[in-house]
Amino acid sequence: MKAFLVFMLFLILQTDGLIDKTIDKTNLPKFEAREKRDYRSRTGKPGDPYIISTILNQPFLMQKPQTNRETGNELYYGFVADFTKHLADTLNFSYILRPSKSYGSAINETAWSGMVGQVIGMDADFAIADLTITSSRQSVVDFSKSYMTSGIGILMTKDVAPNMSPWVFLAPFESGVWTSAFIAFIGLSIGIFVLGRFSPADWTTTDQTGIAQRTNQFNVSNTLFFMTGSLAGQNTQLVARGLSTRLLSITWWMFCFFAAAMYTANLAAILVHHMDVVSYGPKIQGIEDLAAQSSIKYGTLASGSTNAFLSVPMYQRIYSTMESEDPSVFVNSYDEGVDRVRKGGYALFMEVTSIEYLVERDCELNQVGGLLDYKGYGIAMRKGHRSRMRPQFDNVILQARESGFLSTLKDKWFKPKEPVICEEAEAMNTRGSLKMRNFGGVFTILLAGVGLSLLVGFLEMLWRAHSISREQGGTISAELKREARYAIFGGVAPNKENNDTRRDDMALHRQDN
C-alpha cells in the first residue's frame, strides 16, 4: 500500500512538470556532456569549420608569399599553425585561420578590439595566438591552460653608442675655426709671397751661358708648398733668408704648433669617449636606467597586454613619458618597432618570446635586463557555450606538454636551422677600435689628392706636348707618345734641340744616299 502511494505521488509530480525543477542538471556525469558535444562553429550548423582568430607575428604565425598556389590555412605557417593543426587532429574538428590586426584591448566597458573583440562579438569561435592571459581579458572571455610561458622584456641594439661619422677627424674644431684657419693659411701664404718678392735676401743670382739671372724661390707654387709642409711638420728644404719672411714664417710655425696641439687633444678626447661607450657597453642595464635618461626613446605596441601592463601605477612614470613623446613612440606592430630599434636610439618593450626569436637571428639585437613580469599564452573562447570545449583544450595542452610536443615545436620555430655565430671573441679584442668607416673622410681626401695629382700631371704633359708641337709643327698625339716613352724608358729628352739634331741627321743621310 505504501509503495503504491509513493508511485502515485511520482506520477502526479511528473504530470505537473515539477520533477524537472527538483533535479539538478549540473550534477549530471561529465561523460554525458562530452558525448553530447558536436564541435559546431559559431553558425550553429553541424560540420561547419571553426573560425580561429589569430595574428601575424614571427615566428608564431607567418604568411607565405602570394605567388604560391596555397589557399586557406595552407597560406600560413609557424608555431600557431602547427599547434592549431595538432588541436584539430586530436579533437577531430575543422577550422579556418583568420588573422586579426591586433591582440585586443578594452575600448569601453562593453566593447573590445582585436582578437578578444572578435571572440566576444561572435565573429570568431576561438583566438589562438601569442595572446596573453590577463585578468581584464579573463573577465570577458574564458582561457584554456597556458601552452607557453612568457614575460615582458626590453629589446635594444648591443651598441647603443652612435656611430662615428667618417669625417670624425674634423670634429675637434667647429666649422668657424676651420674657416678661420683656412683664411689664415691663405693670408699668410700671400704675405710670405709678397715679402719674399720685396726682400733682397730672398733673391738669388745665377749665371747660365754667361747671362746673369735673378730668381726668387718664393713663387706661388713654392710658397703654398712651404706653408703646407710647415702645417704638417715636414721639411720642404725651402729656407726664408730675409728677416721679414723669417719672422712671418716663425709666426706661422707657432700658429701651426698650438693648433696641432689643440687638435690632437680634442680628437683624442672624442675617440676616448667613443671607446669608453663601446668598451663598457650600454649604460642601460634595466628599466630603471631607461627611465633615468632621455637620449634613448622607448615605446611598445599601441594596444595589447604589454601596453596595459606598463600603464599600471608602478610604471606610471614610464608610461607618461611615452605618452608625451612627439613623434609617438608607440608602434602598430612588432616589425615596425624592431625596425626602429635597429636604427638606434630606441628601446622596445615586447614579449620575451619574440625577443628570443630575434636575438637568435640578429647579432646586433640584445635583451636588456630581466623580465618585468611572468605570463602565459592561452586559447581564448567565448564564455558560455564555447567554454564547454575548455576541458578538451586543457587536456590536449597538458598531454602536449608532458610528451614534449610543445618543447619540440618551440625549438622548431624559435631556434634557427643554422645557428648564427656572433663573433663575440673578435668583438672583445677589437672593442673600442676605430672601424674602417671612421676613416672614410681621411681616405676620401687621400683619393681626391691622388686623383688631382694625376690630373695635373697629365695636364702638364699635355701642355708640354702642345708647346713643342706648336714650335716644330708636329701633332700633339705624337709628342704625347714621345713624352710617355721618355717618362717610362728614359733616354734623350724629347726637346726642341734634340728634334733639330734629328732633322740634321736625316738630311745628311739623304745626301749620302
Coordinates of C-alpha atoms in Angstrom, one line a residue:
M1 CA 0.0 0.0 0.0
K2 CA 2.8 2.4 0.9
A3 CA 4.7 1.7 -2.3
F4 CA 1.5 2.3 -4.3
L5 CA 1.1 5.8 -2.7
V6 CA 4.7 6.7 -3.5
F7 CA 4.2 5.6 -7.1
M8 CA 1.0 7.7 -7.5
L9 CA 2.8 10.8 -6.0
F10 CA 5.5 10.4 -8.5
L11 CA 3.0 10.3 -11.4
I12 CA 1.3 13.5 -10.1
L13 CA 4.6 15.4 -9.9
Q14 CA 5.7 14.3 -13.3
T15 CA 2.3 15.3 -14.8
D16 CA 2.7 18.8 -13.2
G17 CA 6.2 19.3 -14.6
L18 CA 7.7 19.5 -11.1
I19 CA 10.1 16.7 -11.5
D20 CA 12.4 18.7 -13.8
K21 CA 12.6 21.5 -11.2
T22 CA 13.7 19.2 -8.5
I23 CA 16.6 17.6 -10.4
D24 CA 20.0 19.4 -10.5
K25 CA 21.2 19.0 -14.1
T26 CA 24.6 20.4 -13.3
N27 CA 25.3 17.2 -11.4
L28 CA 25.0 15.0 -14.4
P29 CA 28.0 12.8 -15.1
K30 CA 30.7 14.6 -17.2
F31 CA 30.9 11.9 -19.7
E32 CA 27.3 12.6 -20.8
A33 CA 28.2 16.2 -21.6
R34 CA 31.3 15.1 -23.6
E35 CA 29.1 12.6 -25.5
K36 CA 26.7 15.3 -26.5
R37 CA 29.4 17.7 -27.9
D38 CA 29.1 18.4 -31.6
Y39 CA 32.0 20.9 -32.1
R40 CA 29.8 23.2 -34.1
S41 CA 31.0 26.5 -35.4
R42 CA 29.6 29.9 -34.5
T43 CA 27.0 29.5 -37.2
G44 CA 25.4 26.6 -35.3
K45 CA 25.4 24.3 -38.3
P46 CA 26.9 20.9 -37.7
G47 CA 30.1 20.3 -39.8
D48 CA 30.9 23.9 -40.3
P49 CA 34.6 24.8 -39.6
Y50 CA 35.5 26.8 -36.6
I51 CA 36.7 30.3 -37.1
I52 CA 40.1 30.8 -35.4
S53 CA 41.2 34.4 -34.9
T54 CA 44.9 34.9 -34.8
I55 CA 47.6 37.4 -35.7
L56 CA 50.7 37.6 -37.9
N57 CA 53.8 37.7 -35.7
Q58 CA 57.0 35.9 -36.3
P59 CA 57.5 33.0 -35.5
F60 CA 54.0 32.3 -34.2
L61 CA 52.2 32.9 -37.5
M62 CA 53.7 33.9 -40.8
Q63 CA 52.1 34.1 -44.3
K64 CA 53.6 32.6 -47.4
P65 CA 54.3 34.8 -50.5
Q66 CA 51.2 35.5 -52.6
T67 CA 53.0 33.9 -55.6
N68 CA 52.4 30.4 -54.0
R69 CA 49.4 28.5 -55.0
E70 CA 48.4 27.6 -51.4
T71 CA 45.0 28.8 -50.3
G72 CA 43.1 28.8 -47.0
N73 CA 45.1 27.5 -44.0
E74 CA 47.9 26.5 -46.2
L75 CA 48.9 30.1 -46.6
Y76 CA 50.1 30.3 -43.1
Y77 CA 52.9 28.6 -41.2
G78 CA 54.6 28.9 -37.9
F79 CA 54.1 27.8 -34.3
V80 CA 50.4 28.7 -34.1
A81 CA 49.7 27.0 -37.4
D82 CA 51.2 23.7 -36.2
F83 CA 49.7 24.0 -32.8
T84 CA 46.2 24.6 -34.1
K85 CA 46.6 21.7 -36.5
H86 CA 47.6 19.5 -33.6
L87 CA 44.5 20.5 -31.7
A88 CA 42.2 19.9 -34.7
D89 CA 43.7 16.5 -35.4
T90 CA 43.4 15.4 -31.8
L91 CA 39.9 16.7 -31.2
N92 CA 38.7 15.9 -34.8
F93 CA 37.4 19.3 -35.9
S94 CA 37.9 21.6 -38.9
Y95 CA 38.9 25.3 -38.8
I96 CA 39.7 28.4 -40.7
L97 CA 42.5 30.7 -39.7
R98 CA 41.6 34.4 -39.9
P99 CA 44.4 36.9 -39.0
S100 CA 43.4 39.9 -37.0
K101 CA 45.2 43.3 -36.8
S102 CA 45.6 43.5 -33.0
Y103 CA 45.5 41.3 -29.9
G104 CA 42.7 43.1 -28.2
S105 CA 42.2 45.8 -25.6
A106 CA 39.1 47.4 -23.9
I107 CA 37.6 50.2 -25.9
N108 CA 35.0 50.9 -23.2
E109 CA 33.2 48.9 -20.6
T110 CA 31.5 46.6 -23.0
A111 CA 33.5 46.7 -26.3
W112 CA 36.9 45.2 -27.1
S113 CA 39.1 45.4 -30.1
G114 CA 41.2 42.8 -31.9
M115 CA 41.0 39.1 -31.4
V116 CA 39.3 39.4 -28.0
G117 CA 36.6 41.6 -29.5
Q118 CA 36.1 39.1 -32.3
V119 CA 35.5 36.3 -29.9
I120 CA 33.1 38.4 -27.8
G121 CA 31.2 39.6 -30.8
M122 CA 30.9 36.0 -32.2
D123 CA 33.0 36.9 -35.3
A124 CA 35.3 34.1 -34.2
D125 CA 34.9 30.9 -32.2
F126 CA 38.4 30.9 -30.6
A127 CA 41.5 33.0 -30.6
I128 CA 44.8 31.1 -30.8
A129 CA 48.0 33.2 -30.9
D130 CA 50.6 34.6 -28.6
L131 CA 47.6 36.0 -26.7
T132 CA 48.5 36.8 -23.1
I133 CA 46.2 35.7 -20.3
T134 CA 45.3 38.8 -18.2
S135 CA 42.7 39.5 -15.6
S136 CA 40.9 42.1 -17.7
R137 CA 40.7 39.7 -20.7
Q138 CA 39.6 36.8 -18.5
S139 CA 36.7 38.8 -17.2
V140 CA 35.2 38.9 -20.7
V141 CA 36.4 35.6 -22.2
D142 CA 37.5 32.2 -21.0
F143 CA 41.0 30.9 -21.4
S144 CA 42.5 27.5 -21.6
K145 CA 45.6 26.5 -19.7
S146 CA 48.7 28.2 -20.7
Y147 CA 50.6 26.5 -23.5
M148 CA 53.6 28.8 -23.3
T149 CA 55.1 31.0 -20.6
S150 CA 56.5 34.4 -21.4
G151 CA 57.0 37.8 -20.0
I152 CA 57.9 41.4 -20.9
G153 CA 61.5 42.3 -21.8
I154 CA 63.4 45.2 -23.3
L155 CA 64.9 44.9 -26.8
M156 CA 67.8 47.2 -27.8
T157 CA 70.8 47.2 -30.0
K158 CA 74.0 45.9 -28.5
D159 CA 75.9 49.0 -29.5
V160 CA 73.9 52.0 -28.3
A161 CA 76.8 54.4 -28.9
P162 CA 76.2 56.5 -32.0
N163 CA 78.4 55.5 -34.9
M164 CA 81.2 58.0 -35.6
S165 CA 81.0 59.9 -38.8
P166 CA 83.6 59.2 -41.5
W167 CA 84.5 62.9 -41.0
V168 CA 85.2 62.5 -37.3
F169 CA 88.7 64.0 -37.8
L170 CA 87.0 67.3 -38.4
A171 CA 85.1 67.1 -35.1
P172 CA 87.8 68.7 -32.9
F173 CA 87.1 72.1 -34.4
E174 CA 83.8 73.7 -35.3
S175 CA 83.2 75.0 -38.8
G176 CA 84.1 78.6 -37.8
V177 CA 87.5 77.5 -36.6
W178 CA 88.2 75.6 -39.8
T179 CA 87.2 78.6 -41.9
S180 CA 89.4 80.9 -39.8
A181 CA 92.4 78.5 -40.2
F182 CA 91.9 78.4 -43.9
I183 CA 91.8 82.2 -44.2
A184 CA 94.9 82.4 -42.1
F185 CA 96.6 79.9 -44.4
I186 CA 95.8 81.9 -47.5
G187 CA 96.6 85.2 -45.9
L188 CA 100.0 84.2 -44.6
S189 CA 100.8 82.5 -47.9
I190 CA 100.1 85.8 -49.7
G191 CA 102.2 87.6 -47.1
I192 CA 105.2 85.4 -47.5
F193 CA 104.9 85.5 -51.2
V194 CA 104.8 89.4 -51.2
L195 CA 107.6 89.8 -48.6
G196 CA 109.7 87.3 -50.4
R197 CA 109.4 89.4 -53.6
F198 CA 110.4 92.6 -51.8
S199 CA 113.1 91.1 -49.6
P200 CA 116.6 91.3 -51.3
A201 CA 117.9 88.4 -49.3
D202 CA 115.4 86.0 -50.9
W203 CA 116.6 86.7 -54.4
T204 CA 119.5 84.7 -55.8
T205 CA 121.6 85.4 -58.9
T206 CA 122.6 82.6 -61.3
D207 CA 125.0 82.7 -64.2
Q208 CA 123.9 80.4 -67.1
T209 CA 125.5 80.7 -70.5
G210 CA 127.2 83.9 -69.5
I211 CA 123.9 85.6 -68.7
A212 CA 123.2 86.6 -65.1
Q213 CA 119.6 85.8 -64.0
R214 CA 117.9 86.7 -60.7
T215 CA 115.4 84.2 -59.3
N216 CA 113.2 84.1 -56.2
Q217 CA 112.4 80.8 -54.5
F218 CA 109.1 82.1 -53.2
N219 CA 107.0 81.8 -56.3
V220 CA 103.3 80.8 -56.0
S221 CA 103.7 77.1 -56.1
N222 CA 106.8 77.0 -53.7
T223 CA 105.1 79.3 -51.3
L224 CA 102.0 77.1 -51.0
F225 CA 104.2 74.0 -50.7
F226 CA 106.3 75.7 -48.0
M227 CA 103.1 76.7 -46.0
T228 CA 101.6 73.2 -46.3
G229 CA 104.8 71.5 -45.3
S230 CA 105.0 73.7 -42.2
L231 CA 101.5 72.9 -41.3
A232 CA 102.2 69.2 -41.5
G233 CA 105.5 69.5 -39.7
Q234 CA 107.5 68.5 -42.8
N235 CA 110.8 69.9 -44.1
T236 CA 110.4 71.4 -47.6
Q237 CA 114.1 72.5 -48.0
L238 CA 112.9 76.0 -48.6
V239 CA 114.6 78.4 -46.3
A240 CA 113.5 82.0 -45.7
R241 CA 116.5 84.2 -45.9
G242 CA 115.1 87.7 -45.4
L243 CA 114.3 88.9 -41.8
S244 CA 110.7 89.8 -42.7
T245 CA 110.0 86.4 -44.3
R246 CA 111.7 84.6 -41.4
L247 CA 109.5 86.4 -38.8
L248 CA 106.4 85.6 -40.8
S249 CA 107.5 82.0 -41.1
I250 CA 108.1 81.7 -37.3
T251 CA 104.6 83.2 -36.7
W252 CA 103.1 80.6 -39.0
W253 CA 105.0 77.8 -37.3
M254 CA 103.8 78.9 -33.8
F255 CA 100.3 79.0 -35.1
C256 CA 100.6 75.5 -36.5
F257 CA 102.2 74.2 -33.3
F258 CA 99.4 75.4 -31.0
A259 CA 96.6 74.5 -33.5
A260 CA 98.1 70.9 -33.8
A261 CA 98.3 70.6 -30.0
M262 CA 94.7 71.6 -29.5
Y263 CA 93.5 69.5 -32.4
T264 CA 95.3 66.4 -31.1
A265 CA 94.0 66.8 -27.6
N266 CA 90.4 67.3 -28.7
L267 CA 90.5 64.4 -31.2
A268 CA 91.9 62.1 -28.5
A269 CA 89.1 63.1 -26.1
I270 CA 86.5 62.4 -28.8
L271 CA 88.0 59.0 -29.6
V272 CA 88.5 58.0 -25.9
H273 CA 84.9 59.0 -25.2
H274 CA 83.7 56.8 -28.0
M275 CA 85.9 53.9 -26.9
D276 CA 84.6 54.2 -23.3
V277 CA 81.0 53.9 -24.5
V278 CA 81.8 50.9 -26.6
S279 CA 84.1 49.2 -24.2
Y280 CA 81.9 49.3 -21.2
G281 CA 78.7 48.5 -23.2
P282 CA 75.3 50.0 -22.9
K283 CA 74.6 52.2 -20.0
I284 CA 71.1 50.8 -19.9
Q285 CA 71.0 47.7 -17.7
G286 CA 67.3 47.7 -16.9
I287 CA 64.1 49.6 -16.8
E288 CA 65.4 51.9 -14.1
D289 CA 68.3 53.1 -16.2
L290 CA 66.0 53.5 -19.1
A291 CA 63.6 55.7 -17.1
A292 CA 66.5 57.8 -15.7
Q293 CA 67.8 59.1 -19.1
S294 CA 66.2 60.9 -22.1
S295 CA 68.6 60.3 -25.0
I296 CA 67.1 56.9 -25.8
K297 CA 63.4 56.8 -26.6
Y298 CA 61.3 53.8 -25.6
G299 CA 57.9 52.5 -26.5
T300 CA 55.7 49.5 -27.1
L301 CA 52.7 48.4 -29.1
A302 CA 49.9 50.9 -29.3
S303 CA 47.5 48.3 -27.8
G304 CA 47.8 45.0 -26.1
S305 CA 48.7 43.4 -22.8
T306 CA 52.2 45.0 -22.8
N307 CA 50.7 48.4 -23.2
A308 CA 48.2 47.7 -20.4
F309 CA 50.9 46.3 -18.1
L310 CA 53.0 49.5 -18.4
S311 CA 50.1 51.7 -17.6
V312 CA 49.8 50.4 -14.1
P313 CA 50.8 52.8 -11.2
M314 CA 54.1 51.0 -10.7
Y315 CA 55.3 52.1 -14.2
Q316 CA 53.2 55.3 -14.5
R317 CA 56.2 57.5 -14.9
I318 CA 57.5 55.5 -17.8
Y319 CA 54.1 55.3 -19.5
S320 CA 53.5 59.1 -19.0
T321 CA 56.9 59.7 -20.7
M322 CA 55.9 57.5 -23.6
E323 CA 52.6 59.3 -24.0
S324 CA 54.2 62.7 -24.0
E325 CA 56.8 61.9 -26.7
D326 CA 56.4 63.6 -30.1
P327 CA 56.6 61.9 -32.6
S328 CA 54.8 58.9 -30.9
V329 CA 56.9 56.1 -29.6
F330 CA 54.0 53.6 -29.8
V331 CA 54.1 51.3 -32.8
N332 CA 51.4 49.4 -34.6
S333 CA 53.3 46.1 -35.0
Y334 CA 56.4 44.4 -33.7
D335 CA 58.0 44.6 -37.1
E336 CA 57.7 48.4 -37.0
G337 CA 59.2 48.5 -33.5
V338 CA 62.1 46.3 -34.4
D339 CA 63.0 48.5 -37.4
R340 CA 63.1 51.5 -35.1
V341 CA 65.4 49.6 -32.6
R342 CA 67.8 48.7 -35.4
K343 CA 68.1 52.3 -36.4
G344 CA 69.3 53.1 -33.0
G345 CA 68.2 55.4 -30.1
Y346 CA 65.1 53.4 -29.4
A347 CA 64.2 50.6 -27.0
L348 CA 61.1 48.4 -27.4
F349 CA 59.1 46.7 -24.6
M350 CA 57.9 43.4 -26.1
E351 CA 57.2 39.8 -25.3
V352 CA 60.3 37.9 -24.3
T353 CA 59.5 35.0 -26.6
S354 CA 59.7 37.4 -29.6
I355 CA 62.9 38.8 -28.2
E356 CA 64.4 35.4 -28.0
Y357 CA 63.5 34.7 -31.6
L358 CA 65.0 38.0 -32.8
V359 CA 68.2 37.7 -30.8
E360 CA 68.9 34.2 -32.1
R361 CA 69.0 35.6 -35.6
D362 CA 70.4 39.1 -35.3
C363 CA 73.7 39.7 -33.6
E364 CA 73.0 43.4 -33.4
L365 CA 70.0 42.9 -31.1
N366 CA 70.1 42.3 -27.4
Q367 CA 67.7 41.8 -24.5
V368 CA 68.4 44.3 -21.7
G369 CA 67.7 43.4 -18.1
G370 CA 65.4 40.6 -16.9
L371 CA 61.7 40.0 -17.2
L372 CA 59.3 42.7 -15.9
D373 CA 56.6 40.1 -15.3
Y374 CA 55.6 36.5 -16.0
K375 CA 52.6 35.5 -18.0
G376 CA 51.3 32.8 -20.2
Y377 CA 49.6 32.3 -23.6
G378 CA 46.2 30.6 -23.8
I379 CA 43.3 29.9 -26.1
A380 CA 40.6 32.4 -25.7
M381 CA 36.9 31.4 -26.2
R382 CA 33.5 33.0 -25.6
K383 CA 32.0 32.4 -22.2
G384 CA 29.1 30.0 -22.1
H385 CA 28.6 27.5 -24.9
R386 CA 32.2 27.6 -26.2
S387 CA 33.6 27.2 -22.7
R388 CA 32.4 23.6 -22.8
M389 CA 35.5 22.9 -25.0
R390 CA 37.9 24.2 -22.5
P391 CA 38.4 20.9 -20.7
Q392 CA 39.2 19.2 -24.0
F393 CA 41.7 22.0 -24.9
D394 CA 43.3 21.8 -21.4
N395 CA 43.7 18.0 -21.7
V396 CA 45.4 18.3 -25.1
I397 CA 47.7 21.1 -23.9
L398 CA 48.7 19.0 -20.8
Q399 CA 49.4 16.0 -23.0
A400 CA 51.4 18.0 -25.5
R401 CA 53.4 19.5 -22.6
E402 CA 54.1 16.1 -21.0
S403 CA 55.0 14.4 -24.2
G404 CA 57.5 17.2 -25.1
F405 CA 55.5 18.2 -28.2
L406 CA 55.3 21.9 -27.2
S407 CA 59.1 22.0 -26.5
T408 CA 59.9 20.4 -29.8
L409 CA 57.5 22.8 -31.6
K410 CA 59.1 25.8 -29.9
D411 CA 62.6 24.6 -30.8
K412 CA 61.5 24.1 -34.4
W413 CA 60.2 27.7 -34.8
F414 CA 62.3 29.7 -32.4
K415 CA 65.8 28.3 -32.9
P416 CA 67.4 29.0 -36.4
K417 CA 68.1 25.9 -38.5
E418 CA 71.6 27.1 -38.9
P419 CA 72.9 28.8 -35.8
V420 CA 74.0 32.4 -36.3
I421 CA 77.6 32.8 -34.9
C422 CA 78.2 36.2 -33.5
E423 CA 81.9 37.0 -33.4
E424 CA 81.9 37.9 -29.7
A425 CA 85.5 37.0 -29.2
E426 CA 86.7 39.2 -32.0
A427 CA 84.4 41.9 -30.7
M428 CA 86.0 41.7 -27.3
N429 CA 89.5 42.0 -28.8
T430 CA 88.6 44.9 -31.1
R431 CA 86.2 46.6 -28.7
G432 CA 86.7 50.3 -28.9
S433 CA 88.8 50.1 -32.1
L434 CA 88.1 52.5 -34.8
K435 CA 86.3 51.0 -37.8
M436 CA 87.1 51.5 -41.4
R437 CA 84.0 53.7 -41.8
N438 CA 85.5 56.1 -39.3
F439 CA 88.4 56.7 -41.7
G440 CA 86.2 57.3 -44.7
G441 CA 86.8 61.0 -44.7
V442 CA 90.6 60.6 -44.5
F443 CA 90.7 58.2 -47.3
T444 CA 88.4 60.4 -49.3
I445 CA 90.9 63.2 -49.0
L446 CA 93.7 60.8 -49.9
L447 CA 92.0 59.5 -53.0
A448 CA 91.0 63.1 -54.0
G449 CA 94.6 64.2 -53.7
V450 CA 95.9 61.3 -55.7
G451 CA 93.3 61.9 -58.4
L452 CA 94.1 65.6 -58.5
S453 CA 97.8 64.9 -58.8
L454 CA 97.3 62.5 -61.7
L455 CA 95.1 65.1 -63.5
V456 CA 97.6 67.9 -63.0
G457 CA 100.5 65.6 -64.2
F458 CA 98.6 64.8 -67.3
L459 CA 97.8 68.4 -68.0
E460 CA 101.4 69.3 -67.5
M461 CA 102.4 66.7 -70.1
L462 CA 99.7 67.8 -72.4
W463 CA 100.8 71.5 -72.2
R464 CA 104.4 70.5 -72.9
A465 CA 103.4 68.4 -75.9
H466 CA 101.2 71.3 -77.1
S467 CA 104.1 73.8 -76.8
I468 CA 106.6 71.5 -78.7
S469 CA 104.1 70.8 -81.4
R470 CA 103.4 74.5 -82.0
E471 CA 107.2 75.2 -82.3
Q472 CA 108.0 72.3 -84.5
G473 CA 104.8 71.8 -86.4
G474 CA 104.1 68.3 -85.2
T475 CA 101.0 66.8 -83.8
I476 CA 100.1 66.7 -80.1
S477 CA 99.4 63.0 -80.1
A478 CA 102.9 62.2 -81.5
E479 CA 104.6 64.4 -78.9
L480 CA 102.5 62.8 -76.1
K481 CA 103.7 59.4 -77.2
R482 CA 107.3 60.6 -77.2
E483 CA 106.9 62.2 -73.8
A484 CA 105.3 59.0 -72.4
R485 CA 108.1 56.8 -73.9
Y486 CA 110.7 59.1 -72.4
A487 CA 108.9 59.1 -69.0
I488 CA 108.8 55.3 -68.9
F489 CA 112.0 54.2 -70.5
G490 CA 114.2 57.3 -70.1
G491 CA 116.9 58.3 -72.6
V492 CA 117.2 61.5 -74.5
A493 CA 114.6 64.1 -73.6
P494 CA 112.3 65.0 -76.4
N495 CA 113.0 68.7 -76.6
K496 CA 113.4 71.2 -79.4
E497 CA 117.2 70.9 -79.6
N498 CA 117.1 67.1 -79.9
N499 CA 114.4 67.4 -82.6
D500 CA 116.7 69.8 -84.6
T501 CA 119.6 67.4 -84.3
R502 CA 117.4 64.6 -85.5
R503 CA 116.3 66.6 -88.6
D504 CA 120.0 67.4 -89.4
D505 CA 120.9 63.7 -89.2
M506 CA 118.1 62.8 -91.5
A507 CA 119.3 65.5 -94.1
L508 CA 122.8 64.1 -94.0
H509 CA 121.5 60.6 -94.5
R510 CA 119.6 61.7 -97.6
Q511 CA 122.7 63.4 -99.1
D512 CA 124.8 60.2 -98.6
N513 CA 122.2 58.2 -100.5

